[in-house]
PDB file of C-alpha atoms in Angstrom:
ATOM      1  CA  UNK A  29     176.096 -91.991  20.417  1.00 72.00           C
ATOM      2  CA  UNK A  30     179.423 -90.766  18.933  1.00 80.00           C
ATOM      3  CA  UNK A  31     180.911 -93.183  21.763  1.00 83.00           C
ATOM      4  CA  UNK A  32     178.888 -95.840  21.667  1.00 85.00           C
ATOM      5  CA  UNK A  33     178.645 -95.583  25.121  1.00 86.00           C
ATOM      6  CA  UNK A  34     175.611 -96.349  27.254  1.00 86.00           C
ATOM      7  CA  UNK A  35     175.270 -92.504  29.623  1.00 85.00           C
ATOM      8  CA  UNK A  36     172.813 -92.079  31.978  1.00 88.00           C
ATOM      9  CA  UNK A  37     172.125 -88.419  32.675  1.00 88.00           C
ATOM     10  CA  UNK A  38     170.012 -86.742  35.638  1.00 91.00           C
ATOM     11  CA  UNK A  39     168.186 -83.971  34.560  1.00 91.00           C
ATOM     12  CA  UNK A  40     165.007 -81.691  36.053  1.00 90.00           C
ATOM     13  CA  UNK A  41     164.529 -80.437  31.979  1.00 90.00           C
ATOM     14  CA  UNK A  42     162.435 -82.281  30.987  1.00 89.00           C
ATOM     15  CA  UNK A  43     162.957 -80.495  27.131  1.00 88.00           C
ATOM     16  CA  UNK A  44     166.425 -81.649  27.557  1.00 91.00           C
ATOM     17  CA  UNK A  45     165.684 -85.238  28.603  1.00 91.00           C
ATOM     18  CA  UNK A  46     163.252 -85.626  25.118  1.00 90.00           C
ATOM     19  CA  UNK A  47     165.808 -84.187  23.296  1.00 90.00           C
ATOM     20  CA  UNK A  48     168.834 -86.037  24.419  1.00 88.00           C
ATOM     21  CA  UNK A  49     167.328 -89.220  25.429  1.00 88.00           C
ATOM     22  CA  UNK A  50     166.501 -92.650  23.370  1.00 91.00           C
ATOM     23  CA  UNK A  51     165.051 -93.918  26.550  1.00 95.00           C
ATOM     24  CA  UNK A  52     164.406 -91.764  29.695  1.00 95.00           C
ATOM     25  CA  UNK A  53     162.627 -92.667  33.144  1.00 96.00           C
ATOM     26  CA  UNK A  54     160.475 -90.122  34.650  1.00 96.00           C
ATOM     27  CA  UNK A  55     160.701 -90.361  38.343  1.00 95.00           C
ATOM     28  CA  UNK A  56     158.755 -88.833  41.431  1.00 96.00           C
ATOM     29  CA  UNK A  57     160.251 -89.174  45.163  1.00 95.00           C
ATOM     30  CA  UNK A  58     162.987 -91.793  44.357  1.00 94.00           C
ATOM     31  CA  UNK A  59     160.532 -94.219  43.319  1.00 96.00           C
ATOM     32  CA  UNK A  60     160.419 -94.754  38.458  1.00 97.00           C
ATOM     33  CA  UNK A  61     156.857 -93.921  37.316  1.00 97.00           C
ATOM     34  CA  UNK A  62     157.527 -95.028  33.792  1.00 98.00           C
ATOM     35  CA  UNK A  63     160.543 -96.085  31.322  1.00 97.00           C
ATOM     36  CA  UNK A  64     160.141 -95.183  27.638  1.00 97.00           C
ATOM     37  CA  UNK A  65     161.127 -93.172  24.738  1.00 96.00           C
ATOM     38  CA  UNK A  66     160.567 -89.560  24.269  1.00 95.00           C
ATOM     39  CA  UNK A  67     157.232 -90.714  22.177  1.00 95.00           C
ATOM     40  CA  UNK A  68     156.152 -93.252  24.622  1.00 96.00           C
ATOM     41  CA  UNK A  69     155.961 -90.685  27.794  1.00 96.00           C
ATOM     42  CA  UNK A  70     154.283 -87.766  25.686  1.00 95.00           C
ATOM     43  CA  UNK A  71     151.874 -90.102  23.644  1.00 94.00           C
ATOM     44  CA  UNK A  72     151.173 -92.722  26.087  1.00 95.00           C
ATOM     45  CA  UNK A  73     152.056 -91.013  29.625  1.00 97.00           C
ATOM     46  CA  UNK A  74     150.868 -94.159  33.004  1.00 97.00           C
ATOM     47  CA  UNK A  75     149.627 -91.759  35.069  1.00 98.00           C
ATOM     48  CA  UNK A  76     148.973 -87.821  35.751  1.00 98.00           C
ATOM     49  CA  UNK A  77     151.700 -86.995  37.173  1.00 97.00           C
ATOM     50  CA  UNK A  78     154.018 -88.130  34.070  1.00 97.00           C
ATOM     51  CA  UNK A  79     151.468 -86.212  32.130  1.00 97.00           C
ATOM     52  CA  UNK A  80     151.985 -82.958  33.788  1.00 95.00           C
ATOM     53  CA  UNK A  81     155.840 -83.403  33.790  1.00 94.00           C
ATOM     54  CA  UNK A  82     156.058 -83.906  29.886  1.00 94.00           C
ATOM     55  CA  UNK A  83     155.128 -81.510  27.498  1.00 91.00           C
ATOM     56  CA  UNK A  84     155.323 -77.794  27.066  1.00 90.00           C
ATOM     57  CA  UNK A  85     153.338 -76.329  27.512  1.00 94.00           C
ATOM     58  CA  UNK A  86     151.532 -78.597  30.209  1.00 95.00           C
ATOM     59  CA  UNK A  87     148.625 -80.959  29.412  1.00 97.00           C
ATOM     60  CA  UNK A  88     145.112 -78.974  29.216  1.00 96.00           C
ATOM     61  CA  UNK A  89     143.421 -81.506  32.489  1.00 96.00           C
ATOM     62  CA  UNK A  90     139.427 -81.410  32.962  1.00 95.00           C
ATOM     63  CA  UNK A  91     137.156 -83.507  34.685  1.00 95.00           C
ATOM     64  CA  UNK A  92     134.652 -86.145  32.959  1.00 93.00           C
ATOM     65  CA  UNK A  93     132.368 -88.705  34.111  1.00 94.00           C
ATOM     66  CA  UNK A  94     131.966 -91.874  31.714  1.00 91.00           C
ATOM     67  CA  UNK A  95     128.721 -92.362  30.312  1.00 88.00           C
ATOM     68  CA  UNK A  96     126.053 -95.583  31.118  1.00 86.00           C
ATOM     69  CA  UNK A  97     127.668 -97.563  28.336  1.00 82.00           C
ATOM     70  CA  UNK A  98     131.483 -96.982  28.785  1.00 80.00           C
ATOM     71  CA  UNK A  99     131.360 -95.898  24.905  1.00 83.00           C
ATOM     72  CA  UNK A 100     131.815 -91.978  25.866  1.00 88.00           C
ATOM     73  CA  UNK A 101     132.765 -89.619  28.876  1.00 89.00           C
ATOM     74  CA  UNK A 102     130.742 -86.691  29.387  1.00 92.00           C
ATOM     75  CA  UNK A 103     133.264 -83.316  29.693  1.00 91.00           C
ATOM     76  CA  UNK A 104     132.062 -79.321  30.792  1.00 92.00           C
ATOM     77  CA  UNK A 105     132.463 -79.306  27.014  1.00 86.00           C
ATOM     78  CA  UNK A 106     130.483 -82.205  25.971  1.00 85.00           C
ATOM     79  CA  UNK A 107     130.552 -85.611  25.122  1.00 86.00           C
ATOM     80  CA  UNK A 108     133.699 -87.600  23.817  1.00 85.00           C
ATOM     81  CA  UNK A 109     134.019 -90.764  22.580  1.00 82.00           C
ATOM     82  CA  UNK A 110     136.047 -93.207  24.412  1.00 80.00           C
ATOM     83  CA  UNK A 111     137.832 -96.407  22.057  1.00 70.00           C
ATOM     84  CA  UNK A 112     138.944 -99.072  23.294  1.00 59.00           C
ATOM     85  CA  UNK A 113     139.133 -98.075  26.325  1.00 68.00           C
ATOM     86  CA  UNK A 114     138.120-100.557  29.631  1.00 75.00           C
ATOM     87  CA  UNK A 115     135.891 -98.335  31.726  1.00 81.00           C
ATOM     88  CA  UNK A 116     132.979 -98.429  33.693  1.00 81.00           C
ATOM     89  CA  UNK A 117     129.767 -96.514  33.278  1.00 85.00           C
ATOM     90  CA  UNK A 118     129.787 -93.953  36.135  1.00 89.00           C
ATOM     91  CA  UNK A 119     133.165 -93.592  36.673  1.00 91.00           C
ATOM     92  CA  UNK A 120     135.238 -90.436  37.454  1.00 95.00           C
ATOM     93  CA  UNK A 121     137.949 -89.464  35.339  1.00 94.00           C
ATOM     94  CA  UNK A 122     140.400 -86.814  34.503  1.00 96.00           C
ATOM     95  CA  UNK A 123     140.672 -86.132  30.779  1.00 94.00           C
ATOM     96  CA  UNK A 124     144.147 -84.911  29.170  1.00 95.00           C
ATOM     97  CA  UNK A 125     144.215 -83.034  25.625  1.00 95.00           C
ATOM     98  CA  UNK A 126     147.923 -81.852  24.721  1.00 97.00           C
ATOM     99  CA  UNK A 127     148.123 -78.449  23.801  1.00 97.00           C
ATOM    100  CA  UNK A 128     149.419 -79.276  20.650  1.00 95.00           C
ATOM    101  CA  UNK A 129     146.206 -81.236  19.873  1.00 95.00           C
ATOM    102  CA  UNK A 130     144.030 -78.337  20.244  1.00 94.00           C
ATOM    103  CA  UNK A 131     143.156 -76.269  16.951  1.00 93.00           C
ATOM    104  CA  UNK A 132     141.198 -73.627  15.710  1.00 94.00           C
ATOM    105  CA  UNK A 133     137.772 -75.319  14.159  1.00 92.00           C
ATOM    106  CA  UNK A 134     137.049 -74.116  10.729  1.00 86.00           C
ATOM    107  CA  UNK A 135     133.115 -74.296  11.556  1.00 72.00           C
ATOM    108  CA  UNK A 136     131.005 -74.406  14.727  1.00 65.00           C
ATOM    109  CA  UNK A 137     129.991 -78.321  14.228  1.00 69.00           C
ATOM    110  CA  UNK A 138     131.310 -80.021  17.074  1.00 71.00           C
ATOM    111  CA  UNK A 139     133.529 -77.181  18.165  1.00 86.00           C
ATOM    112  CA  UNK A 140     133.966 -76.564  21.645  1.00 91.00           C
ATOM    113  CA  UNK A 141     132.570 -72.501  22.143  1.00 91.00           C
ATOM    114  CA  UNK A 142     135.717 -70.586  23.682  1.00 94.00           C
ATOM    115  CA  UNK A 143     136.889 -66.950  23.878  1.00 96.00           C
ATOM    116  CA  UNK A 144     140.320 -66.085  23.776  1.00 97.00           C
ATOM    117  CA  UNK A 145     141.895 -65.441  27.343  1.00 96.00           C
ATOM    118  CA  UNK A 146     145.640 -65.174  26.493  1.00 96.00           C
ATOM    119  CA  UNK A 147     148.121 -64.486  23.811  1.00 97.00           C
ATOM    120  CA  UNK A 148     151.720 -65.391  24.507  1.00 97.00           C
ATOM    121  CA  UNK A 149     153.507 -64.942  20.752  1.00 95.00           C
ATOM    122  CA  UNK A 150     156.961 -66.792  20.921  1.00 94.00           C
ATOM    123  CA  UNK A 151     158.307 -66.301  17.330  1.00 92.00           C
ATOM    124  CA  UNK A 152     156.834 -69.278  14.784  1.00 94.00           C
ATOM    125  CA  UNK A 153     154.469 -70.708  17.203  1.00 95.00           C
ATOM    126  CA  UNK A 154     151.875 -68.439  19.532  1.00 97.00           C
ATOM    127  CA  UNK A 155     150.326 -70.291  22.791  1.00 97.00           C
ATOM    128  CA  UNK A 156     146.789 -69.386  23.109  1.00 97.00           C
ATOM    129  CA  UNK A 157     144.969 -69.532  26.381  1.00 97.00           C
ATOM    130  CA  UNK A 158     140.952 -69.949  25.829  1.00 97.00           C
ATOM    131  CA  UNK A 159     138.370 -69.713  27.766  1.00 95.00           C
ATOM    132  CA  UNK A 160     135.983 -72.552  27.377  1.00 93.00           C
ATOM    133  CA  UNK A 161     133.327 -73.841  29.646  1.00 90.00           C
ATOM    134  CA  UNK A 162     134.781 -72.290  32.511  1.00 89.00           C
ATOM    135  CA  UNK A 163     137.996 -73.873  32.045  1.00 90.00           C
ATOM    136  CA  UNK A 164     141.589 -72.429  30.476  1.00 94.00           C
ATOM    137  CA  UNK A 165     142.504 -74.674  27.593  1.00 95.00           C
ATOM    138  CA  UNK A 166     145.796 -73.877  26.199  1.00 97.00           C
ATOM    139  CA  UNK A 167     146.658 -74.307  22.671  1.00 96.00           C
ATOM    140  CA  UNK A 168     149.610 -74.187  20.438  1.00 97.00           C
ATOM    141  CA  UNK A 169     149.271 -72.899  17.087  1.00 96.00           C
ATOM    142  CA  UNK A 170     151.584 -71.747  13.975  1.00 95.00           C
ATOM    143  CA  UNK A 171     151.919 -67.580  14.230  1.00 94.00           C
ATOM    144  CA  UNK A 172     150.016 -67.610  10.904  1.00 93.00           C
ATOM    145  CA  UNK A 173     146.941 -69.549  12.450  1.00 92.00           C
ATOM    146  CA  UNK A 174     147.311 -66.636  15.592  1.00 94.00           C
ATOM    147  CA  UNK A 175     147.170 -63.653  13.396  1.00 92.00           C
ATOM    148  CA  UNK A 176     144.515 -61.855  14.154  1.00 91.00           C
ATOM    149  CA  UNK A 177     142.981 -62.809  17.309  1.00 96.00           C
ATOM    150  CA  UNK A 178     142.727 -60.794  20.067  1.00 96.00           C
ATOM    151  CA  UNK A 179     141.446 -61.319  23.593  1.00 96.00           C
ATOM    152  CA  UNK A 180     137.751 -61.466  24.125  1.00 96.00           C
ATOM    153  CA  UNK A 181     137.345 -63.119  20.806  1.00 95.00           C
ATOM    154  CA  UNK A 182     134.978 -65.830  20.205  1.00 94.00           C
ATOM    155  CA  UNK A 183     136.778 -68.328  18.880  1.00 94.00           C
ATOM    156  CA  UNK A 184     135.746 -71.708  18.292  1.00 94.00           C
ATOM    157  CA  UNK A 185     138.065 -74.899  18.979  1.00 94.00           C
ATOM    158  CA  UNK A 186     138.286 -78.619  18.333  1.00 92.00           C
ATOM    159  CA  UNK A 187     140.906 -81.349  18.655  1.00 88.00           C
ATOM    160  CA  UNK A 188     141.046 -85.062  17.976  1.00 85.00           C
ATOM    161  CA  UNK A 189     139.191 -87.493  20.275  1.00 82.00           C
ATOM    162  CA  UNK A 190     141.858 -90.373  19.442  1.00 85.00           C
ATOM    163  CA  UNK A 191     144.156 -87.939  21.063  1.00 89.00           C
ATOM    164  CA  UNK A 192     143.112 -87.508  24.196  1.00 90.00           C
ATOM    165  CA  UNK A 193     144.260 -89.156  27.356  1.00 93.00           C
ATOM    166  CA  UNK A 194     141.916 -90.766  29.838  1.00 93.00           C
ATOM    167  CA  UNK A 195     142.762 -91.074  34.023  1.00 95.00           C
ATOM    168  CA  UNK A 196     141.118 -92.578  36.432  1.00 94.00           C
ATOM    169  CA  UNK A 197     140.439 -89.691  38.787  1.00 96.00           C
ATOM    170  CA  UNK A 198     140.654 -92.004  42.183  1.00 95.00           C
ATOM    171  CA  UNK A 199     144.225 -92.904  41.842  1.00 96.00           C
ATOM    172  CA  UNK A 200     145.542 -90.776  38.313  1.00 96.00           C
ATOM    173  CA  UNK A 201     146.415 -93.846  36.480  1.00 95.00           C
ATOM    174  CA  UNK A 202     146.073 -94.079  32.678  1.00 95.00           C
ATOM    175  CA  UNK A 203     142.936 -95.857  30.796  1.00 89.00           C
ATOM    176  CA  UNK A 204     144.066 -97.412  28.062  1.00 82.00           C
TER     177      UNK A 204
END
């Protein structure tokens, strides 16, 4: 920028291509899966595999099956709704909550049940690990919010359904 130069910089950090980059291209055996910003890949990744490159920690990945009416997708840890979203009743998919999404629930209504697996403290923010319906969700929460829980706690969770991403489980791409 202090150049006004157009640079275009190879990188397998993917931390240092959302910091440095206005516009980056995630890429998988030569061939571009997607061009965006740094906002665009996180929030709005085409496909799994840009998913699972972006973000740290990784996307928390689980399987769900979309209900009759294409409204919802039914998930080990319940059902979601799905907006706006064109999908077929029946159909496999592979649902995608960021870490970052994922919060401690201040009640059990609508709370996903989990226990905590894993603490990993790393200064202001602590990466939790839960156990919930037989799957590890990770979660990333302020060391205040971490205080006091210990493995084996039962601890219960919730996170946004307008932030969750939705992949066809056949061939990974995004549902939009």
């Amino acid at each position: 920028r202090q150049f006004g130069m157009t640079i275009i910089f190879a990188t397998p950090d993917e931390l240092e291509a959302l910091s440095m980059g206005d516009e980056i291209a995630i890429m998988r055996d030569g061939a571009i899966e997607q061009v965006g910003t740094p906002d665009d890949v996180y929030d709005r990744p085409a496909n799994l595999y840009v998913a699972g490159k972006i973000g740290s920690p990784t996307i928390n990945l689980f399987p769900g099956v979309v209900g009759a009416g294409g409204g919802d997708v039914d998930t080990p840890f319940g059902r979601l709704p799905l907006t706006a979203r064109s999908v077929s009743g029946g159909e496999k998919t592979v649902i995608g909550v960021r870490p970052s999404d994922i919060r401690l629930a201040s009640g059990d209504g609508g709370a996903i049940r989990a226990a905590v697996h894993l603490i990993e403290p790393l200064g202001d923010v602590t990466v939790v690990s839960f156990d919930a319906a037989g799957s590890v969700l990770r979660c990333v929460l302020p060391e205040q919010a971490a205080v006091g829980l210990n493995p084996g706690d039962a601890t219960p969770i919730t996170f946004d359904p307008s932030r969750i991403q939705v992949f066809r489980a056949r061939d990974g791409l995004a549902i939009r």
